[in-house]
XYZ file of C-alpha atoms in Angstrom:
760
model
C 123.091 130.509 86.419
C 122.464 130.708 82.682
C 120.775 134.101 82.979
C 123.572 135.348 85.229
C 126.117 134.508 82.528
C 123.999 136.269 79.894
C 123.732 139.310 82.156
C 127.513 139.329 82.677
C 128.185 139.157 78.929
C 125.620 141.870 78.174
C 127.155 144.042 80.891
C 130.603 143.464 79.403
C 129.378 144.323 75.906
C 127.729 147.506 77.209
C 130.923 148.467 79.016
C 132.930 147.937 75.832
C 130.460 150.132 73.949
C 130.988 152.937 76.459
C 134.754 152.492 76.242
C 134.553 152.687 72.454
C 132.425 155.848 72.602
C 134.765 157.369 75.171
C 137.782 156.548 73.017
C 136.276 158.388 70.066
C 135.640 161.417 72.260
C 139.010 161.647 73.957
C 141.483 160.047 71.564
C 142.000 163.125 69.452
C 141.965 165.505 72.390
C 143.646 163.770 75.315
C 146.182 161.957 73.169
C 147.243 165.051 71.262
C 150.880 164.493 72.207
C 150.856 160.943 70.794
C 148.937 161.977 67.712
C 151.353 164.854 67.164
C 154.310 162.489 67.527
C 152.725 160.172 64.973
C 152.181 162.954 62.443
C 155.572 164.511 63.185
C 157.414 161.278 62.324
C 155.367 160.908 59.151
C 156.157 164.534 58.246
C 159.881 164.012 58.776
C 159.877 160.984 56.482
C 158.041 162.978 53.832
C 160.369 165.945 54.295
C 163.345 163.706 53.610
C 161.772 162.609 50.328
C 160.226 165.888 49.153
C 162.002 169.086 48.220
C 159.172 171.125 46.669
C 158.832 173.289 49.769
C 161.397 175.624 48.163
C 158.563 176.668 45.848
C 156.990 178.601 48.727
C 158.064 181.864 50.372
C 156.253 183.349 53.351
C 156.382 187.107 53.872
C 155.578 187.479 57.536
C 154.078 190.475 59.281
C 156.212 189.833 62.350
C 157.032 191.772 65.495
C 160.116 193.240 63.773
C 157.951 194.686 60.982
C 155.357 196.077 63.391
C 158.058 197.874 65.370
C 159.934 199.330 62.370
C 157.195 200.399 59.985
C 156.211 203.967 60.773
C 152.470 203.310 60.816
C 150.368 201.784 63.574
C 148.589 198.490 62.983
C 146.500 198.067 60.900
C 148.705 199.617 58.262
C 147.452 201.804 55.434
C 147.000 199.815 52.213
C 149.709 201.795 50.468
C 152.190 199.706 52.482
C 150.840 196.536 50.848
C 150.977 198.280 47.475
C 154.732 198.795 47.915
C 155.170 195.155 48.941
C 153.174 193.889 45.957
C 155.288 196.006 43.589
C 158.438 194.448 45.056
C 157.083 190.919 44.717
C 155.817 191.483 41.183
C 159.179 192.881 40.124
C 160.866 189.852 41.719
C 158.886 187.512 39.426
C 156.622 185.849 41.979
C 154.418 183.261 40.287
C 151.479 184.013 42.586
C 151.006 186.335 45.572
C 148.429 185.294 48.180
C 147.458 187.788 50.895
C 146.133 186.005 53.978
C 144.554 189.307 54.988
C 140.983 190.533 54.562
C 140.909 193.970 52.924
C 137.247 194.610 53.640
C 135.660 198.053 53.504
C 137.447 201.353 52.922
C 140.736 202.000 54.621
C 141.703 205.030 56.699
C 142.798 206.856 53.547
C 141.050 206.509 50.134
C 144.246 207.492 48.266
C 145.996 204.538 49.959
C 143.206 202.241 48.768
C 143.649 203.583 45.266
C 147.384 202.947 45.369
C 146.805 199.302 46.344
C 144.171 198.920 43.620
C 146.620 200.292 41.025
C 149.308 197.883 42.245
C 146.859 195.026 41.845
C 146.021 196.233 38.350
C 149.625 196.503 37.198
C 150.955 193.403 38.982
C 152.583 190.893 36.673
C 151.971 188.163 39.257
C 148.437 186.851 39.852
C 147.169 188.070 43.214
C 144.837 186.215 45.581
C 142.993 188.094 48.315
C 141.165 186.564 51.279
C 137.650 186.890 52.586
C 135.689 185.060 55.247
C 132.163 183.775 55.602
C 130.168 184.756 58.692
C 128.033 182.390 60.781
C 124.998 183.668 58.880
C 126.679 182.485 55.634
C 127.316 186.079 54.540
C 130.530 186.778 52.660
C 132.754 189.539 54.076
C 134.483 190.447 50.795
C 137.435 192.713 49.915
C 136.726 196.193 48.622
C 135.055 196.234 45.201
C 137.971 198.045 43.491
C 140.335 195.298 44.745
C 138.077 192.493 43.476
C 138.241 193.951 39.968
C 141.971 193.226 39.668
C 142.515 190.199 41.935
C 141.077 186.770 42.683
C 139.610 186.173 46.104
C 138.784 183.045 48.153
C 137.428 182.213 51.622
C 139.865 181.479 54.442
C 137.329 179.734 56.702
C 138.675 176.469 58.076
C 136.491 173.795 59.756
C 137.510 172.686 63.253
C 137.108 169.209 64.733
C 135.318 168.814 68.072
C 138.642 169.126 69.922
C 139.332 172.491 68.266
C 141.985 171.208 65.874
C 142.241 171.629 62.124
C 142.476 168.300 60.301
C 140.562 168.930 57.124
C 139.831 171.696 54.667
C 136.787 172.464 52.539
C 138.054 172.631 48.982
C 134.797 174.027 47.698
C 132.507 176.352 49.618
C 129.115 175.577 48.099
C 126.395 177.732 49.574
C 122.956 178.672 48.329
C 124.022 181.983 46.769
C 127.632 181.291 45.819
C 130.424 178.730 45.519
C 134.168 179.244 45.673
C 137.409 177.313 46.127
C 139.305 177.476 49.412
C 142.180 179.916 49.775
C 145.039 177.406 49.648
C 143.495 175.441 46.780
C 142.857 178.627 44.776
C 146.483 179.644 45.302
C 147.547 176.281 43.829
C 145.225 176.738 40.822
C 146.746 180.176 40.103
C 150.237 178.746 40.574
C 149.794 175.677 38.350
C 147.165 177.028 35.915
C 145.221 173.799 36.513
C 141.555 173.462 35.627
C 139.714 171.236 38.154
C 136.471 169.395 37.432
C 134.029 168.914 40.279
C 131.765 165.877 40.321
C 129.282 164.853 42.998
C 131.781 163.411 45.466
C 135.041 163.702 43.537
C 137.484 166.261 42.278
C 139.494 165.672 39.089
C 142.689 167.714 38.876
C 146.009 167.095 37.147
C 144.741 163.630 36.139
C 144.197 162.757 39.799
C 140.769 161.777 41.131
C 140.326 162.915 44.737
C 137.447 161.709 46.897
C 135.638 164.495 48.731
C 133.952 164.215 52.112
C 130.329 165.076 52.946
C 131.028 168.841 52.869
C 133.500 168.763 49.983
C 136.286 168.220 52.502
C 139.628 166.483 52.234
C 141.964 165.474 55.029
C 144.770 167.963 55.405
C 148.202 166.400 55.196
C 150.380 168.587 57.429
C 153.759 168.131 55.766
C 155.144 171.599 56.544
C 155.792 173.362 59.824
C 156.928 177.003 60.126
C 160.553 175.860 60.248
C 160.177 174.097 56.878
C 159.165 177.184 54.887
C 161.477 180.027 53.906
C 160.152 183.039 55.801
C 161.205 186.657 55.295
C 160.193 189.771 57.197
C 157.648 192.112 55.636
C 159.815 195.095 56.575
C 162.960 193.503 55.149
C 161.248 193.137 51.763
C 160.106 196.766 51.813
C 163.617 197.974 52.641
C 165.098 195.948 49.773
C 167.089 193.703 52.103
C 165.808 190.589 50.323
C 167.103 189.845 46.847
C 164.325 189.778 44.182
C 165.538 186.340 42.990
C 164.158 184.878 46.238
C 160.615 185.329 44.892
C 161.164 184.319 41.273
C 158.661 181.639 40.188
C 157.584 181.141 43.782
C 154.227 181.071 45.501
C 154.445 183.959 47.955
C 152.099 184.019 50.939
C 151.728 187.246 52.914
C 150.349 186.664 56.410
C 150.507 187.949 60.001
C 152.990 186.135 62.266
C 153.277 188.605 65.161
C 152.073 187.354 68.537
C 149.972 190.471 69.090
C 147.759 189.621 66.102
C 146.805 186.204 67.578
C 146.417 184.383 64.292
C 147.137 180.865 65.589
C 145.383 177.545 64.977
C 145.629 174.141 66.636
C 146.855 171.323 64.390
C 147.997 167.721 64.979
C 151.553 169.107 64.910
C 150.772 171.719 67.560
C 149.899 175.419 67.349
C 151.060 177.314 64.283
C 150.108 180.492 62.362
C 146.802 180.191 60.512
C 148.453 180.716 57.125
C 150.048 177.260 57.413
C 146.644 175.645 56.926
C 146.566 177.270 53.475
C 150.254 176.637 52.798
C 149.800 172.924 53.578
C 146.713 172.793 51.371
C 148.759 174.349 48.572
C 151.684 172.001 49.231
C 149.445 168.924 49.389
C 148.268 169.546 45.827
C 151.742 170.534 44.711
C 153.259 167.224 45.901
C 150.265 164.946 45.338
C 150.547 163.646 48.916
C 146.880 163.086 49.742
C 145.578 161.015 52.614
C 142.246 159.433 53.420
C 140.879 157.463 56.343
C 139.972 153.879 55.452
C 137.084 152.706 57.637
C 137.517 149.118 56.443
C 141.146 149.274 57.563
C 140.123 150.763 60.917
C 137.544 148.037 61.581
C 140.017 145.320 60.533
C 142.695 146.712 62.845
C 140.171 147.030 65.682
C 139.239 143.359 65.284
C 142.889 142.294 64.967
C 143.963 144.177 68.097
C 141.013 142.820 70.081
C 141.900 139.290 68.962
C 145.569 139.752 69.946
C 144.627 141.192 73.335
C 142.050 138.448 73.977
C 144.519 135.706 73.060
C 147.328 137.238 75.144
C 145.112 137.652 78.202
C 143.754 134.112 77.772
C 147.109 132.382 77.317
C 149.454 134.614 79.327
C 149.571 136.516 82.580
C 148.902 140.170 83.392
C 152.391 141.551 82.719
C 153.093 139.589 79.532
C 149.699 140.448 78.051
C 150.395 144.123 78.800
C 153.729 143.892 76.955
C 151.932 142.312 73.985
C 149.363 145.132 74.100
C 152.133 147.764 74.098
C 153.883 145.979 71.226
C 150.651 145.969 69.226
C 150.139 149.687 69.796
C 153.727 150.475 68.760
C 153.301 148.390 65.597
C 150.053 150.231 64.826
C 151.864 153.524 65.393
C 154.467 152.733 62.736
C 151.843 151.192 60.471
C 149.949 154.488 60.549
C 153.153 156.337 59.701
C 154.084 154.193 56.726
C 150.542 153.793 55.405
C 150.536 157.561 55.088
C 152.894 157.181 52.116
C 150.166 155.136 50.404
C 147.601 157.812 51.216
C 145.914 155.870 54.033
C 145.513 156.872 57.665
C 143.440 155.506 60.539
C 142.388 156.675 63.991
C 145.388 155.356 65.860
C 144.444 157.280 68.997
C 140.929 155.816 69.075
C 142.269 152.281 68.643
C 144.825 152.897 71.405
C 142.281 154.183 73.927
C 139.698 151.526 73.102
C 142.149 148.623 73.123
C 143.637 149.791 76.429
C 140.163 149.973 77.922
C 139.380 146.557 76.474
C 142.610 145.151 77.942
C 141.634 146.460 81.392
C 138.064 145.130 81.103
C 139.064 141.690 79.858
C 141.689 141.386 82.610
C 139.087 142.344 85.193
C 136.718 139.745 83.734
C 139.498 137.166 83.734
C 140.361 137.693 87.380
C 136.689 137.806 88.358
C 136.341 134.471 86.594
C 139.411 133.111 88.390
C 138.059 134.285 91.749
C 134.651 132.763 91.016
C 136.381 129.528 89.957
C 138.329 129.527 93.216
C 135.087 130.032 95.137
C 133.559 127.103 93.214
C 136.603 124.950 93.978
C 136.390 125.935 97.628
C 132.657 125.114 97.676
C 133.321 121.749 96.049
C 136.025 121.080 98.615
C 133.803 121.908 101.591
C 130.393 120.783 100.267
C 129.016 117.266 100.129
C 128.503 116.545 96.393
C 125.277 114.582 97.005
C 123.489 116.642 99.651
C 124.865 120.136 98.969
C 125.437 120.540 102.723
C 128.770 121.489 104.308
C 131.308 118.831 105.137
C 131.469 118.061 108.837
C 134.915 119.559 109.392
C 134.030 122.764 107.561
C 130.810 122.984 109.562
C 132.830 122.828 112.778
C 135.131 125.562 111.503
C 132.242 127.905 110.510
C 130.384 127.224 113.739
C 133.372 127.902 115.992
C 134.201 131.038 113.990
C 130.686 132.432 114.520
C 130.627 131.485 118.199
C 133.638 133.742 118.797
C 131.579 136.825 117.923
C 129.324 138.430 120.532
C 125.691 138.835 119.517
C 123.546 140.856 121.928
C 120.104 140.027 120.581
C 120.486 136.404 119.550
C 122.154 133.193 120.569
C 123.477 130.253 118.610
C 121.991 126.789 119.000
C 123.182 123.416 117.791
C 120.247 121.690 116.068
C 120.006 118.008 115.127
C 117.525 116.608 112.585
C 116.791 112.893 112.418
C 115.239 111.930 109.048
C 113.862 108.639 110.260
C 112.974 106.016 107.640
C 114.928 107.879 104.924
C 117.003 104.768 104.167
C 113.874 102.735 103.485
C 113.393 104.335 100.089
C 116.958 105.479 99.403
C 117.943 102.298 97.554
C 114.905 102.603 95.297
C 115.984 106.057 94.108
C 118.403 106.749 91.269
C 121.368 109.027 91.929
C 119.635 111.921 90.138
C 116.492 111.401 92.245
C 118.580 111.347 95.434
C 120.379 114.514 94.360
C 117.042 116.191 93.632
C 115.727 115.181 97.076
C 118.785 116.471 98.916
C 118.722 119.596 96.770
C 115.219 120.383 98.054
C 116.311 119.782 101.638
C 119.608 121.719 101.490
C 118.168 124.713 99.617
C 115.667 125.222 102.425
C 118.004 124.483 105.325
C 120.783 126.771 104.043
C 118.420 129.736 104.449
C 117.986 128.841 108.135
C 121.668 128.556 109.151
C 124.668 126.376 108.376
C 124.227 122.614 108.124
C 126.175 119.385 107.668
C 125.287 115.701 107.407
C 126.413 113.742 110.477
C 125.487 110.368 109.008
C 122.972 108.851 106.565
C 119.813 110.028 108.346
C 121.077 112.718 110.742
C 121.802 116.376 109.932
C 123.286 118.880 112.364
C 123.121 122.637 112.047
C 123.927 125.963 113.669
C 120.969 128.334 113.999
C 121.225 131.858 115.372
C 117.996 133.301 116.777
C 116.264 134.577 119.894
C 115.390 131.888 122.405
C 111.679 132.721 122.225
C 111.621 132.245 118.447
C 113.708 129.074 118.270
C 111.065 126.438 118.950
C 108.656 127.972 116.432
C 111.358 127.968 113.749
C 112.202 124.338 114.475
C 108.534 123.380 114.106
C 108.492 125.127 110.717
C 111.629 123.231 109.633
C 110.088 119.922 110.766
C 106.814 120.621 108.947
C 108.555 121.655 105.736
C 110.788 118.566 105.614
C 107.872 116.197 106.247
C 105.829 117.840 103.491
C 108.817 117.760 101.107
C 109.252 114.054 101.915
C 105.646 113.322 100.985
C 106.051 115.248 97.697
C 109.129 113.155 96.881
C 107.404 109.839 97.625
C 108.678 109.420 101.203
C 105.336 109.071 102.947
C 106.868 107.307 105.964
C 109.519 109.996 106.561
C 109.466 111.100 110.208
C 111.396 114.141 111.450
C 112.759 114.377 115.002
C 114.449 117.547 116.218
C 116.906 118.163 119.071
C 118.571 121.414 120.074
C 120.918 122.839 122.664
C 122.471 126.205 123.417
C 126.106 126.884 122.548
C 128.851 128.979 124.044
C 132.191 129.984 122.577
C 133.922 127.134 124.453
C 131.417 124.387 123.509
C 132.828 121.085 122.256
C 130.933 120.792 118.974
C 132.144 117.303 118.095
C 131.134 115.837 121.479
C 127.778 117.624 121.471
C 127.039 116.427 117.925
C 127.813 112.834 118.852
C 125.641 112.969 121.969
C 122.814 114.643 120.033
C 122.888 111.928 117.350
C 122.585 109.218 120.012
C 119.687 111.001 121.749
C 117.836 111.463 118.455
C 118.037 107.742 117.728
C 117.045 106.667 121.256
C 114.363 109.168 122.339
C 110.757 109.237 121.175
C 110.186 113.010 121.504
C 109.579 114.882 118.270
C 111.257 118.085 119.509
C 113.360 118.138 122.647
C 116.027 120.219 124.370
C 119.425 118.724 125.174
C 121.014 119.954 128.387
C 124.024 122.236 127.845
C 127.496 120.985 128.712
C 129.388 123.026 131.291
C 132.903 121.773 130.553
C 135.232 123.917 128.486
C 136.943 122.525 125.440
C 139.304 123.813 122.812
C 137.382 125.075 119.785
C 138.516 125.355 116.214
C 140.467 128.457 115.316
C 140.487 130.561 112.170
C 143.913 129.298 111.134
C 142.548 125.737 111.142
C 140.435 126.485 108.031
C 143.060 125.472 105.472
C 143.776 122.286 107.400
C 140.037 121.518 107.428
C 139.747 121.995 103.676
C 142.930 119.975 103.141
C 141.570 117.062 105.174
C 138.245 117.165 103.344
C 140.008 117.111 99.980
C 142.200 114.236 101.189
C 139.115 112.235 102.209
C 137.442 112.959 98.889
C 140.573 111.890 97.048
C 140.561 108.598 98.957
C 136.952 107.996 97.919
C 137.789 109.036 94.353
C 140.761 106.663 94.154
C 138.564 103.861 95.452
C 135.963 104.658 92.807
C 138.650 104.748 90.092
C 139.970 101.390 91.253
C 136.486 99.924 90.966
C 136.078 101.460 87.521
C 139.390 99.949 86.416
C 138.221 96.524 87.564
C 134.967 96.937 85.676
C 136.902 98.072 82.619
C 139.110 94.977 82.780
C 136.004 92.804 83.035
C 134.490 94.537 80.003
C 137.721 94.176 78.029
C 137.840 90.496 78.949
C 134.276 90.092 77.739
C 134.839 91.680 74.357
C 138.138 89.796 73.920
C 136.108 86.651 74.350
C 133.808 87.969 71.637
C 136.858 88.466 69.399
C 138.013 84.920 70.054
C 134.549 83.584 69.222
C 134.419 85.542 65.958
C 137.872 84.292 64.938
C 136.915 80.696 65.744
C 133.734 81.075 63.704
C 135.747 82.321 60.728
C 138.306 79.515 60.939
C 135.516 76.936 61.070
C 134.052 78.500 57.905
C 137.317 78.667 55.926
C 139.961 75.973 56.506
C 142.562 78.241 54.879
C 142.197 80.774 57.671
C 143.062 78.219 60.366
C 146.203 79.604 61.966
C 146.373 82.453 59.434
C 144.924 85.107 61.725
C 147.243 84.059 64.559
C 150.320 84.233 62.323
C 149.277 87.592 60.804
C 148.764 88.890 64.332
C 152.244 87.707 65.380
C 153.942 89.275 62.321
C 152.051 92.567 62.726
C 152.869 92.832 66.436
C 156.510 91.968 65.684
C 156.765 94.872 63.217
C 154.859 97.287 65.485
C 157.152 96.533 68.420
C 160.236 96.845 66.202
C 159.019 100.335 65.245
C 158.772 101.206 68.974
C 155.127 102.173 68.662
C 153.286 102.989 71.918
C 151.906 100.008 73.835
C 148.308 101.125 73.224
C 148.947 101.284 69.444
C 150.579 97.828 69.456
C 147.489 96.499 71.252
C 145.196 98.095 68.653
C 147.232 96.489 65.831
C 147.016 93.117 67.604
C 143.204 93.349 67.789
C 142.891 94.550 64.179
C 145.162 91.759 62.918
C 143.052 89.118 64.682
C 139.900 90.509 63.075
C 141.230 91.704 59.705
C 139.347 88.992 57.752
C 136.243 88.837 59.955
C 134.146 90.180 57.088
C 134.668 86.897 55.213
C 131.959 85.409 57.439
C 129.536 87.110 55.050
C 131.183 85.675 51.879
C 129.503 82.582 50.338
C 131.394 79.308 50.968
C 131.411 78.538 47.237
C 133.587 81.591 46.630
C 135.591 81.404 49.834
C 136.630 77.730 49.355
C 136.911 77.756 45.574
C 139.977 76.012 44.172
C 141.654 77.961 41.447
C 141.471 81.595 40.425
C 138.392 83.702 41.063
C 136.377 85.362 38.321
C 136.022 89.157 38.234
C 132.527 88.919 39.743
C 133.726 86.613 42.520
C 136.722 88.808 43.269
C 134.411 91.846 43.479
C 132.413 89.979 46.144
C 135.613 89.035 48.012
C 136.665 92.701 48.054
C 133.546 93.497 50.055
C 134.859 91.610 53.091
C 136.662 94.683 54.505
C 133.446 96.731 54.499
C 131.476 93.759 55.872
C 134.000 93.382 58.683
C 133.546 97.033 59.656
C 129.752 96.661 59.724
C 130.076 93.590 61.979
C 132.425 95.339 64.425
C 130.968 98.879 64.487
C 128.508 98.164 67.356
C 131.423 97.190 69.634
C 132.606 100.575 70.994
C 135.877 99.170 72.350
C 136.925 98.302 68.792
C 136.373 101.795 67.371
C 140.140 102.635 67.291
C 140.901 99.599 65.066
C 138.027 99.923 62.566
C 140.097 101.843 59.983
C 142.956 99.308 60.190
C 140.522 96.553 59.194
C 138.802 98.663 56.529
C 142.025 99.721 54.733
C 144.329 96.689 55.104
C 143.895 95.896 51.374
C 144.798 99.409 50.169
C 148.018 99.669 48.109
C 150.830 102.209 48.456
C 150.409 103.149 44.765
C 146.669 103.789 45.181
C 145.430 100.737 43.271
C 143.973 98.921 46.276
C 140.457 98.732 47.721
C 137.949 99.733 49.023
C 138.728 103.473 48.487
C 141.958 103.571 46.497
C 143.995 105.395 49.143
C 147.705 105.864 48.449
C 150.933 106.527 50.341
C 150.652 107.629 53.919
C 146.975 108.437 53.483
C 146.613 104.758 54.456
C 146.702 104.417 58.278
C 150.024 102.986 59.482
C 148.280 100.161 61.336
C 146.543 99.099 58.112
C 149.874 99.176 56.210
C 151.498 96.972 58.869
C 148.663 94.416 58.728
C 148.811 94.417 54.897
C 152.504 93.427 54.962
C 151.920 90.750 57.617
C 148.878 89.391 55.726
C 150.740 89.163 52.394
C 153.845 87.646 53.995
C 151.797 84.833 55.571
C 149.858 84.285 52.353
C 153.143 83.927 50.386
C 154.738 81.560 52.897
C 151.594 79.478 53.653
C 150.218 79.253 50.147
C 146.672 78.719 48.945
C 144.598 75.696 48.060
C 145.632 76.237 44.463
C 149.216 77.399 45.088
C 151.975 76.252 47.421
C 153.961 78.448 49.778
C 157.604 79.556 49.565
C 160.416 80.014 52.096
C 160.714 83.065 54.349
C 163.748 84.244 52.378
C 161.898 84.053 49.049
C 158.887 85.746 50.619
C 161.145 88.560 51.809
C 162.438 89.035 48.242
C 158.855 89.207 46.930
C 158.038 91.896 49.501
C 161.063 93.889 48.353
C 159.815 93.665 44.754
C 156.520 95.213 45.912
C 158.201 98.186 47.658
C 156.592 101.448 46.542
C 153.898 99.540 44.643
C 151.870 97.481 47.069
C 153.676 98.380 50.291
C 155.472 101.259 51.991
C 159.238 100.995 51.228
C 160.055 102.076 54.780
C 157.808 99.490 56.445
C 158.984 96.675 54.134
C 162.620 97.428 55.058
C 161.747 97.481 58.756
C 159.794 94.216 58.426
C 162.788 92.511 56.763
C 165.058 93.864 59.528
C 162.666 92.500 62.166
C 162.652 89.062 60.481
C 166.438 89.051 60.387
C 166.602 90.059 64.048
C 164.293 87.131 64.922
C 166.453 84.776 62.827
C 163.663 83.883 60.361
C 165.830 84.610 57.282
C 168.906 82.582 58.331
């Protein structure tokens, strides 16, 4: 059983590992719509708080431009020269062409015109190039590079084909260069970055770089958020020059025919928006990073919440808690973005959902297994491990209803003669071990039940020719097992008879038991009965189990009644011990004669006035009777001394609480009252003994006994000091409120005395 549990837990852990791996694979791909919603809400919040997007203008090579410009695509470079002249005259702060002007164009004079425009442009110009798979740079024409900056436009893709990060620095063996969007920002802001091993310092901000000099891309802008003008409209002068003044102008293809689209968490958009968002991220300072510590913490938190909800609540409510957790994580991811932190919300969602399914499956498997165990306990004999008689009849009649062509069912009786000889010599564990050996073997040979102490009946299905040989094997095994268990005189007798679907199992079992006791044959056949009788039906199963449980409950109640009687006897015995100890103390110290009884009465009076539970009142009664039992260990010379005690003598007297505990500790029934005896000399102000407890750190029972003890001492007096009236004693208790005693308990004690008429 232990190894089965370990195997189940290992299987569960392995399943969770696969779920976790699966979640990492699919969360960013299959949950794109949720991820996009998450990032879209974050973007909208940022858009409401940021207005720097008006620093960007996109000149789009759109379908309108392609249809109205007289040239076929790709256009001659003189067209771009005209555009650059317009933008430079408009006062653009930087012009970034998201186009690769590699090699010579269709017309060298057109190339020269573009080169001259680059040379005379007032605005800094950034051209694009890309890096091939062989790490070769496909650069713009040499004459263009002389008058313009250039940067790579390569963008890394995640395994699901989406862009989520950008390489700020392309560091290869033969060259290094900043990314296109970052270079555009440097030209726009005139910033001078410093690159360290894993960090980038720019504008007094330290940015952590990933393994390949990457940063997470914060998609704050969609195409609808950026002012976009048509390439052709700019050429025709339809756009006022002021639109470009002090702006970062990106020139990029937007027409569908050019197919420059990329997948992002916000959906598909033109490739230039990767560079625009890189530019905008640095412009606004809105950087994000994934915190792995945060991810792990949230994973653990969600797993704990799901585990607790599944454990304490049902299927539906735990699912609602799971959904609530995921929604909270969704908004947490959104708002943490403002602090520059993000986490894999999709991965947590997929994994936690898988975990919720797995843990629910495990829970209901456990419930089903528990139900099977309960059913087995209801229908199995707890000592022998065999079926109860009623359940045996049900199983037997159920099997007899089915037709079996190659075998027949037989009712078998086993008489374990002389078993009772040794039974009384065995302990319960030895008996259980013996029956465990017997039942484990028999249960492999059919279904069995104990008819009475020494007789077992069973249902065996086999061919007629094989039956007698199997019964001989059963007989031999049980006799050998008996010898191994110390039952040398155990003798096995076997009877059997054929069964039909109408057989009266109860009558046959009774007759078989009588024949086994009366006949001398070791193995014999009992003649089949021809009369038909009603057999048990399938619907009788619940009634059978119900009756078995009822019988077991009757036996259990009888056992509990016997236990209660034994408990009362034990309590009577240790109460006699208490009485003996009290008598011994009173014989030792004449002062204590009657004192313990009076203290007990006062303490019980106060406890009952406080409406404490009956069990607590009983504990206070016992503690009050024994509160001074430790004085048995105090020398008589100190205990019976007339006059005040010296400091040394008082120190010895103070040990009586600890001595009392040591005397009473071996008596288990007195364990609940030990602390009341130990602390009944503590003071409310903390100046008592043995540990100097104060206030309600002192157990309430000990505080009650302390008041009762002092009240009797004041009214009874000592050998060296006379007692006072109840009224005067009550006044003295009031004076000690908050010092020696609890103010609340003193007031209640006075009220109890008044109610009893002691203060009249």
